[in-house]
Amino acid sequence: MNLYVCIKQVPDTETKIKVNGDASGIDTAGVKWIMSSYDEFAVEEALRLKEKNAGSTVTVVSAGPDRVVDALRTALAMGADNAIHVELPENADSNMAAKAITGALKKESGIDLIFFGKEALDDGAAQVPQLVATFMGIPAVTVVCGIEYSGTTLKCKREIEGGSFEIVEVKAPAVISAHKGFNEPRYATLPNIMKAKKKEVKALKLADVGVSSSDQKIKLKNFQLPPPKQAGKKIDGDAAAQAKALVTALHNEAKVI
Amino acid sequence: MAKVLVFVEQRDGKLKKASFELLGASAAAGNETHAVIIGENVSGLANECAQNGANKVHVIQDAALKNYTGEAYSRALTAAIKSISPEIVLASHTPMGKELLPIVAAHVDGALATDCTSLQFEGGKLQLKRPIYSGKAIADVEFCGTSLQMATIRQNAIGLPKADASKTADATTITVDLSGLKTKILEVVKGNSARPDVTEAPIVVSGGRSLKAAENFKILEDLADSMGAAVGASRAAVDAGYRPHRDQVGQTGKVVSPSLYIACGISGAIQHLAGMRTSKVIVAINTDPQAPIFQIADYAIVGDLFQVVPALTNEVKHLKE
Ligand SMILES: Cc1cc2nc3c(=O)[nH]c(=O)nc-3n(C[C@H](O)[C@H](O)[C@H](O)COP(=O)(O)OP(=O)(O)OC[C@H]3O[C@@H](n4cnc5c(N)ncnc54)[C@H](O)[C@@H]3O)c2cc1C
């Protein structure tokens, strides 16, 4: 099987976010970059399918500035065979990212499945998997936490609201976006990390994938930190008195119950 | 004034309240507000759309639309957009809306902003704000070109309109070609919870590691049931096996925006705050007066949840009598 996994590099979740000078984004100085968590489930699932299907290859793709090559190397160290880096400006939107990834994928042949994380931890947009699938003319099933593969048919378990699941049958080629619970992603071993450093990463420029700045459809601006919250009301007394005072306040003052 | 199309979501013949938030906001801004309902036998739901603000309701019904799939519903919504030619398309950021809108955006070459928490209309243009970096920052959305403006809006971010029960719908039907679909739903496995989903509920009662055992969540469930609330959990509680992952609130769980969030024995780690900081009113109950959760709490109770929570349940029951 020809398996592809598209990954994004994002700031570590502990990062303290600072807005940059012209409020057009964040100050990236000192940020520690990691592979977005949901993408780890995507990489792991592709590796497991490869292990079950002899002769398969896993290719990881990431669009972004040069730093994202580190995330690709992490995936190579986990066991991916090939890596493709597509150049993309720092603040590109989902549409431009999806166009760039689609351009890279269209240079490949015989794709069976394309995995993504269900959303990226930085912008949480949850757009790129569906956009890429539609640009490629194939179906997308998102928020998937289990698959069964037989022949060219996939049975996907997709989480929806209320603890319910949809069991979706789809024919390959298809896009699958991975949710937590899919699997337990493996750690890269030190020897594999060393080997991954020497592997070739194919580099594509924006022009190679036919993307230009006109593919940017939305821009985020005027970044602000959330307004600081006013100090809350402290409610004293024993448990019974606290409960009474709180319920009264929620009912009469906040009017939420 | 703009021509606005709202994707009104139904499952099992029941409309989602979150869709009414969008109809209401669009109507209140004086827009020409169109609703589209997609499903099997859904024309009976049209009046409810009118009562919540739709000037016109478009129904797309077909046996192949009984269950949602991104492939079939995107064809239907794309057909609706082509026939109605709106300037703005809105949907809620639900499991259905968040999968569907990007597919449709790709079909119609639209410009889409997802998970927005503020929605306004100005001179035919959408004014949106969206959280980024898990709510550690917030930004304005600028539409760069002249593509169709599209957005998904976080549930509970706007509030419900007042329904006018006297209204009936001006309804039409739209037909769509659904041949050759490559995806199908084999089964919908229903969750066994009688409680609302954390992302939909107007009130969420959440517990952390300090609950110490799955059984102890009973006291939170009692409080939740007294208020029609959902039960949420921190990652520490989920990792310890006290609650299923679907209840986890935070950066790697659900993002919720209820009108009331009650955090019981939750320290307030940054990854937890990412999932609940846009809640309108936050209550924190914690034995540690230094717990970071108190920094964002509107009401702070320093105390033992095992005493305070049952007392709260009593008081709420008392209030509702
Ligand atoms: C990549 C990443 C992603 C993460 N994603 C999430 C996420 O999505 N959601 C999430 O919640 N966390 C997430 N975390 C974990 C997060 O960092 C915290 O570890 C977690 O939120 C802590 O859970 P807690 O508040 O229940 O436990 P603790 O931090 O252990 O806090 C327990 C609290 O209970 C109080 N307490 C103890 N006994 C009582 C009592 N009897 N009555 C009242 N209060 C009491 C204590 O004072 C303390 O404040 C993530 C971490 C990482 C690294």
mmCIF file of C-alpha atoms in Angstrom, chain B residues 36-314:
data_model
loop_
_atom_site.group_PDB
_atom_site.id
_atom_site.type_symbol
_atom_site.label_atom_id
_atom_site.label_comp_id
_atom_site.label_asym_id
_atom_site.label_seq_id
_atom_site.Cartn_x
_atom_site.Cartn_y
_atom_site.Cartn_z
ATOM 1 C CA VAL B 36 -31.351 24.871 4.377
ATOM 2 C CA ILE B 37 -32.362 21.561 5.978
ATOM 3 C CA ILE B 38 -30.908 18.325 4.618
ATOM 4 C CA GLY B 39 -32.173 14.821 5.471
ATOM 5 C CA GLU B 40 -34.720 12.132 4.601
ATOM 6 C CA ASN B 41 -38.174 13.357 5.673
ATOM 7 C CA VAL B 42 -37.378 16.773 7.031
ATOM 8 C CA SER B 43 -39.905 19.200 5.505
ATOM 9 C CA GLY B 44 -41.850 19.119 8.793
ATOM 10 C CA LEU B 45 -38.942 20.948 10.440
ATOM 11 C CA ALA B 46 -39.263 24.039 8.254
ATOM 12 C CA ASN B 47 -41.607 26.000 10.542
ATOM 13 C CA GLU B 48 -39.170 25.772 13.431
ATOM 14 C CA CYS B 49 -36.566 27.482 11.230
ATOM 15 C CA ALA B 50 -38.995 30.288 10.405
ATOM 16 C CA GLN B 51 -39.847 30.684 14.080
ATOM 17 C CA ASN B 52 -36.181 31.227 14.874
ATOM 18 C CA GLY B 53 -35.485 33.798 12.183
ATOM 19 C CA ALA B 54 -35.420 32.248 8.680
ATOM 20 C CA ASN B 55 -37.206 34.301 5.990
ATOM 21 C CA LYS B 56 -37.021 31.379 3.601
ATOM 22 C CA VAL B 57 -36.476 27.660 4.154
ATOM 23 C CA HIS B 58 -35.000 25.290 1.569
ATOM 24 C CA VAL B 59 -35.506 21.580 2.030
ATOM 25 C CA ILE B 60 -33.341 18.902 0.413
ATOM 26 C CA GLN B 61 -34.708 15.457 1.151
ATOM 27 C CA ASP B 62 -33.764 12.064 -0.211
ATOM 28 C CA ALA B 63 -33.490 8.525 1.146
ATOM 29 C CA ALA B 64 -29.721 8.769 0.500
ATOM 30 C CA LEU B 65 -29.588 11.700 2.968
ATOM 31 C CA LYS B 66 -31.101 9.759 5.876
ATOM 32 C CA ASN B 67 -27.739 9.557 7.623
ATOM 33 C CA TYR B 68 -25.115 12.254 7.370
ATOM 34 C CA THR B 69 -22.018 11.592 5.291
ATOM 35 C CA GLY B 70 -19.651 14.367 4.295
ATOM 36 C CA GLU B 71 -19.825 13.243 0.687
ATOM 37 C CA ALA B 72 -23.634 13.248 0.305
ATOM 38 C CA TYR B 73 -24.354 16.310 2.462
ATOM 39 C CA SER B 74 -21.625 18.339 0.760
ATOM 40 C CA ARG B 75 -23.287 17.679 -2.591
ATOM 41 C CA ALA B 76 -26.608 18.831 -1.149
ATOM 42 C CA LEU B 77 -25.240 21.980 0.490
ATOM 43 C CA THR B 78 -23.238 22.820 -2.635
ATOM 44 C CA ALA B 79 -26.441 22.496 -4.700
ATOM 45 C CA ALA B 80 -28.213 24.825 -2.247
ATOM 46 C CA ILE B 81 -25.462 27.426 -2.538
ATOM 47 C CA LYS B 82 -25.580 27.269 -6.336
ATOM 48 C CA SER B 83 -29.359 27.687 -6.365
ATOM 49 C CA ILE B 84 -29.627 30.402 -3.684
ATOM 50 C CA SER B 85 -26.403 32.374 -4.432
ATOM 51 C CA PRO B 86 -25.863 33.682 -0.888
ATOM 52 C CA GLU B 87 -23.099 36.128 0.059
ATOM 53 C CA ILE B 88 -22.492 34.396 3.391
ATOM 54 C CA VAL B 89 -22.799 30.735 4.493
ATOM 55 C CA LEU B 90 -22.904 29.783 8.176
ATOM 56 C CA ALA B 91 -22.945 26.499 10.113
ATOM 57 C CA SER B 92 -22.289 25.475 13.698
ATOM 58 C CA HIS B 93 -18.896 24.038 14.655
ATOM 59 C CA THR B 94 -20.416 20.650 15.525
ATOM 60 C CA PRO B 95 -19.030 17.225 14.537
ATOM 61 C CA MET B 96 -21.208 17.505 11.418
ATOM 62 C CA GLY B 97 -20.610 21.182 10.598
ATOM 63 C CA LYS B 98 -16.869 21.053 11.110
ATOM 64 C CA GLU B 99 -16.435 18.138 8.729
ATOM 65 C CA LEU B 100 -18.920 19.420 6.151
ATOM 66 C CA LEU B 101 -18.060 23.085 5.636
ATOM 67 C CA PRO B 102 -14.450 22.600 4.449
ATOM 68 C CA ILE B 103 -15.620 20.050 1.854
ATOM 69 C CA VAL B 104 -18.209 22.520 0.595
ATOM 70 C CA ALA B 105 -15.696 25.386 0.682
ATOM 71 C CA ALA B 106 -13.438 23.362 -1.616
ATOM 72 C CA HIS B 107 -16.348 22.676 -3.985
ATOM 73 C CA VAL B 108 -17.427 26.330 -4.271
ATOM 74 C CA ASP B 109 -13.952 27.904 -3.898
ATOM 75 C CA GLY B 110 -15.174 29.675 -0.756
ATOM 76 C CA ALA B 111 -13.209 31.418 1.992
ATOM 77 C CA LEU B 112 -13.851 29.628 5.274
ATOM 78 C CA ALA B 113 -13.068 30.546 8.886
ATOM 79 C CA THR B 114 -13.848 27.826 11.438
ATOM 80 C CA ASP B 115 -14.629 27.719 15.170
ATOM 81 C CA CYS B 116 -15.400 31.449 15.444
ATOM 82 C CA THR B 117 -16.629 32.782 18.784
ATOM 83 C CA SER B 118 -17.934 36.155 17.671
ATOM 84 C CA LEU B 119 -20.162 36.873 14.676
ATOM 85 C CA GLN B 120 -21.257 40.242 13.343
ATOM 86 C CA PHE B 121 -22.391 41.630 10.026
ATOM 87 C CA GLU B 122 -21.224 44.950 8.671
ATOM 88 C CA GLY B 123 -22.177 46.284 5.263
ATOM 89 C CA GLY B 124 -22.715 42.825 3.820
ATOM 90 C CA LYS B 125 -19.440 41.575 5.267
ATOM 91 C CA LEU B 126 -18.853 39.045 8.007
ATOM 92 C CA GLN B 127 -16.969 40.268 11.071
ATOM 93 C CA LEU B 128 -15.526 37.298 12.922
ATOM 94 C CA LYS B 129 -13.201 36.608 15.798
ATOM 95 C CA ARG B 130 -11.654 33.238 16.442
ATOM 96 C CA PRO B 131 -9.510 31.831 19.210
ATOM 97 C CA ILE B 132 -6.086 30.526 18.255
ATOM 98 C CA TYR B 133 -3.374 28.577 20.120
ATOM 99 C CA SER B 134 -6.153 26.903 22.108
ATOM 100 C CA GLY B 135 -7.617 30.192 23.242
ATOM 101 C CA LYS B 136 -4.299 31.611 24.434
ATOM 102 C CA ALA B 137 -4.887 34.368 21.859
ATOM 103 C CA ILE B 138 -7.786 35.663 19.816
ATOM 104 C CA ALA B 139 -7.681 37.204 16.339
ATOM 105 C CA ASP B 140 -9.919 38.968 13.819
ATOM 106 C CA VAL B 141 -10.642 37.231 10.531
ATOM 107 C CA GLU B 142 -10.029 39.166 7.317
ATOM 108 C CA PHE B 143 -11.430 37.855 4.039
ATOM 109 C CA CYS B 144 -8.758 38.485 1.397
ATOM 110 C CA GLY B 145 -10.589 38.283 -1.917
ATOM 111 C CA THR B 146 -14.117 38.154 -3.229
ATOM 112 C CA SER B 147 -14.776 34.449 -2.560
ATOM 113 C CA LEU B 148 -17.988 33.419 -0.852
ATOM 114 C CA GLN B 149 -17.653 34.156 2.883
ATOM 115 C CA MET B 150 -18.159 31.042 5.015
ATOM 116 C CA ALA B 151 -17.845 30.377 8.732
ATOM 117 C CA THR B 152 -18.499 27.792 11.411
ATOM 118 C CA ILE B 153 -19.428 29.204 14.816
ATOM 119 C CA ARG B 154 -18.721 27.579 18.170
ATOM 120 C CA GLN B 155 -21.853 26.238 19.874
ATOM 121 C CA ASN B 156 -23.315 28.437 22.631
ATOM 122 C CA ALA B 157 -21.079 31.357 21.593
ATOM 123 C CA ILE B 158 -23.976 33.610 20.574
ATOM 124 C CA GLY B 159 -27.076 32.614 22.514
ATOM 125 C CA LEU B 160 -30.532 31.586 21.370
ATOM 126 C CA PRO B 161 -33.080 33.967 19.810
ATOM 127 C CA LYS B 162 -36.598 34.251 21.172
ATOM 128 C CA ALA B 163 -38.737 31.961 19.024
ATOM 129 C CA ASP B 164 -41.956 33.312 17.518
ATOM 130 C CA ALA B 165 -44.316 30.312 17.558
ATOM 131 C CA SER B 166 -46.855 32.043 15.320
ATOM 132 C CA LYS B 167 -44.620 31.952 12.223
ATOM 133 C CA THR B 168 -44.884 29.411 9.420
ATOM 134 C CA ALA B 169 -42.226 28.779 6.830
ATOM 135 C CA ASP B 170 -42.000 29.986 3.254
ATOM 136 C CA ALA B 171 -40.508 26.674 2.098
ATOM 137 C CA THR B 172 -39.187 25.341 -1.206
ATOM 138 C CA THR B 173 -37.411 22.148 -2.154
ATOM 139 C CA ILE B 174 -34.120 21.743 -3.982
ATOM 140 C CA THR B 175 -33.151 18.529 -5.763
ATOM 141 C CA VAL B 176 -29.651 17.099 -5.961
ATOM 142 C CA ASP B 177 -27.983 14.253 -7.854
ATOM 143 C CA LEU B 178 -26.823 11.662 -5.335
ATOM 144 C CA SER B 179 -25.694 8.898 -7.692
ATOM 145 C CA GLY B 180 -22.327 7.165 -7.390
ATOM 146 C CA LEU B 181 -21.627 7.945 -3.722
ATOM 147 C CA LYS B 182 -18.453 6.311 -2.373
ATOM 148 C CA THR B 183 -19.200 6.563 1.347
ATOM 149 C CA LYS B 184 -22.021 5.060 3.324
ATOM 150 C CA ILE B 185 -23.025 4.775 6.954
ATOM 151 C CA LEU B 186 -23.191 1.141 8.044
ATOM 152 C CA GLU B 187 -24.401 1.936 11.526
ATOM 153 C CA VAL B 188 -24.748 4.724 14.065
ATOM 154 C CA VAL B 189 -23.723 3.390 17.470
ATOM 155 C CA LYS B 190 -25.614 5.457 20.023
ATOM 156 C CA GLY B 191 -23.889 6.624 23.162
ATOM 157 C CA ASN B 192 -25.658 5.290 26.239
ATOM 158 C CA SER B 193 -25.601 8.584 28.099
ATOM 159 C CA ALA B 194 -28.887 10.201 29.039
ATOM 160 C CA ARG B 195 -26.990 13.412 29.790
ATOM 161 C CA PRO B 196 -26.258 16.079 27.173
ATOM 162 C CA ASP B 197 -22.908 16.222 25.380
ATOM 163 C CA VAL B 198 -20.299 18.497 26.991
ATOM 164 C CA THR B 199 -20.063 20.615 23.837
ATOM 165 C CA GLU B 200 -23.823 21.174 23.645
ATOM 166 C CA ALA B 201 -24.882 21.539 27.263
ATOM 167 C CA PRO B 202 -25.618 25.016 28.662
ATOM 168 C CA ILE B 203 -24.027 23.904 31.959
ATOM 169 C CA VAL B 204 -21.007 21.637 32.456
ATOM 170 C CA VAL B 205 -19.945 20.142 35.803
ATOM 171 C CA SER B 206 -16.370 18.840 35.573
ATOM 172 C CA GLY B 207 -14.239 16.787 37.916
ATOM 173 C CA GLY B 208 -10.534 16.101 38.172
ATOM 174 C CA ARG B 209 -8.020 13.667 39.567
ATOM 175 C CA SER B 210 -9.160 14.575 43.079
ATOM 176 C CA LEU B 211 -12.384 12.585 42.608
ATOM 177 C CA LYS B 212 -10.126 9.558 43.253
ATOM 178 C CA ALA B 213 -12.436 6.905 41.762
ATOM 179 C CA ALA B 214 -14.938 6.447 38.941
ATOM 180 C CA GLU B 215 -17.754 5.790 41.471
ATOM 181 C CA ASN B 216 -17.151 9.140 43.137
ATOM 182 C CA PHE B 217 -18.265 10.932 39.980
ATOM 183 C CA LYS B 218 -21.774 10.005 41.165
ATOM 184 C CA ILE B 219 -21.849 13.194 43.258
ATOM 185 C CA LEU B 220 -21.031 15.267 40.164
ATOM 186 C CA GLU B 221 -23.641 13.373 38.139
ATOM 187 C CA ASP B 222 -26.257 14.161 40.789
ATOM 188 C CA LEU B 223 -25.403 17.855 40.656
ATOM 189 C CA ALA B 224 -25.405 17.777 36.837
ATOM 190 C CA ASP B 225 -28.778 16.030 36.704
ATOM 191 C CA SER B 226 -30.303 18.585 39.049
ATOM 192 C CA MET B 227 -29.491 21.280 36.465
ATOM 193 C CA GLY B 228 -29.735 19.415 33.143
ATOM 194 C CA ALA B 229 -25.962 19.703 32.854
ATOM 195 C CA ALA B 230 -23.271 17.582 31.197
ATOM 196 C CA VAL B 231 -20.426 15.954 33.146
ATOM 197 C CA GLY B 232 -16.907 16.785 32.002
ATOM 198 C CA ALA B 233 -13.482 15.735 33.235
ATOM 199 C CA SER B 234 -9.841 16.758 33.273
ATOM 200 C CA ARG B 235 -7.301 14.688 31.414
ATOM 201 C CA ALA B 236 -5.946 13.375 34.708
ATOM 202 C CA ALA B 237 -9.410 11.969 35.511
ATOM 203 C CA VAL B 238 -9.709 10.462 32.026
ATOM 204 C CA ASP B 239 -6.209 8.966 32.085
ATOM 205 C CA ALA B 240 -7.016 7.429 35.476
ATOM 206 C CA GLY B 241 -10.017 5.757 33.850
ATOM 207 C CA TYR B 242 -12.669 7.600 35.870
ATOM 208 C CA ARG B 243 -14.387 8.942 32.742
ATOM 209 C CA PRO B 244 -14.351 8.155 28.988
ATOM 210 C CA HIS B 245 -12.240 10.347 26.728
ATOM 211 C CA ARG B 246 -15.338 11.860 25.119
ATOM 212 C CA ASP B 247 -15.920 13.766 28.387
ATOM 213 C CA GLN B 248 -12.415 15.263 28.482
ATOM 214 C CA VAL B 249 -12.310 19.044 28.383
ATOM 215 C CA GLY B 250 -9.143 20.749 27.188
ATOM 216 C CA GLN B 251 -6.559 21.073 24.501
ATOM 217 C CA THR B 252 -6.606 17.369 23.632
ATOM 218 C CA GLY B 253 -10.278 16.947 24.520
ATOM 219 C CA LYS B 254 -13.413 18.959 23.868
ATOM 220 C CA VAL B 255 -13.604 22.722 23.677
ATOM 221 C CA VAL B 256 -16.710 23.917 25.486
ATOM 222 C CA SER B 257 -18.360 27.300 25.886
ATOM 223 C CA PRO B 258 -21.326 26.823 28.229
ATOM 224 C CA SER B 259 -23.043 29.611 30.130
ATOM 225 C CA LEU B 260 -21.885 27.958 33.375
ATOM 226 C CA TYR B 261 -18.808 25.784 33.990
ATOM 227 C CA ILE B 262 -18.277 24.278 37.445
ATOM 228 C CA ALA B 263 -14.736 22.936 37.952
ATOM 229 C CA CYS B 264 -14.577 20.566 40.929
ATOM 230 C CA GLY B 265 -11.125 19.561 42.145
ATOM 231 C CA ILE B 266 -9.420 20.676 38.937
ATOM 232 C CA SER B 267 -6.126 22.543 39.293
ATOM 233 C CA GLY B 268 -6.526 24.645 36.122
ATOM 234 C CA ALA B 269 -3.539 23.521 34.023
ATOM 235 C CA ILE B 270 -3.097 25.583 30.866
ATOM 236 C CA GLN B 271 -4.220 22.651 28.698
ATOM 237 C CA HIS B 272 -7.458 22.389 30.677
ATOM 238 C CA LEU B 273 -8.128 26.145 30.471
ATOM 239 C CA ALA B 274 -7.744 25.861 26.691
ATOM 240 C CA GLY B 275 -10.959 23.865 26.628
ATOM 241 C CA MET B 276 -13.187 25.986 28.860
ATOM 242 C CA ARG B 277 -11.924 29.544 29.188
ATOM 243 C CA THR B 278 -14.655 30.974 26.932
ATOM 244 C CA SER B 279 -17.357 29.733 29.325
ATOM 245 C CA LYS B 280 -19.499 32.690 30.378
ATOM 246 C CA VAL B 281 -19.499 32.032 34.133
ATOM 247 C CA ILE B 282 -16.855 29.863 35.797
ATOM 248 C CA VAL B 283 -17.134 28.392 39.285
ATOM 249 C CA ALA B 284 -14.124 26.700 40.886
ATOM 250 C CA ILE B 285 -14.233 24.460 43.917
ATOM 251 C CA ASN B 286 -10.786 23.529 45.186
ATOM 252 C CA THR B 287 -9.104 22.888 48.538
ATOM 253 C CA ASP B 288 -5.993 24.781 47.464
ATOM 254 C CA PRO B 289 -6.490 28.576 47.548
ATOM 255 C CA GLN B 290 -3.450 28.922 45.236
ATOM 256 C CA ALA B 291 -4.886 26.650 42.495
ATOM 257 C CA PRO B 292 -4.520 28.408 39.100
ATOM 258 C CA ILE B 293 -8.173 27.690 38.262
ATOM 259 C CA PHE B 294 -9.119 30.485 40.697
ATOM 260 C CA GLN B 295 -7.427 33.033 38.392
ATOM 261 C CA ILE B 296 -10.193 32.628 35.842
ATOM 262 C CA ALA B 297 -13.063 31.809 38.209
ATOM 263 C CA ASP B 298 -15.990 34.219 38.605
ATOM 264 C CA TYR B 299 -16.963 32.474 41.816
ATOM 265 C CA ALA B 300 -14.348 30.841 44.022
ATOM 266 C CA ILE B 301 -15.062 28.302 46.707
ATOM 267 C CA VAL B 302 -12.080 27.155 48.721
ATOM 268 C CA GLY B 303 -13.346 23.901 50.119
ATOM 269 C CA ASP B 304 -13.621 20.141 49.884
ATOM 270 C CA LEU B 305 -15.648 19.105 46.863
ATOM 271 C CA PHE B 306 -16.908 16.019 48.685
ATOM 272 C CA GLN B 307 -18.765 18.359 51.055
ATOM 273 C CA VAL B 308 -19.528 21.311 48.795
ATOM 274 C CA VAL B 309 -20.898 19.412 45.780
ATOM 275 C CA PRO B 310 -23.628 17.452 47.625
ATOM 276 C CA ALA B 311 -24.600 20.660 49.440
ATOM 277 C CA LEU B 312 -24.872 22.406 46.062
ATOM 278 C CA THR B 313 -27.103 19.647 44.712
ATOM 279 C CA ASN B 314 -29.425 20.155 47.693
#
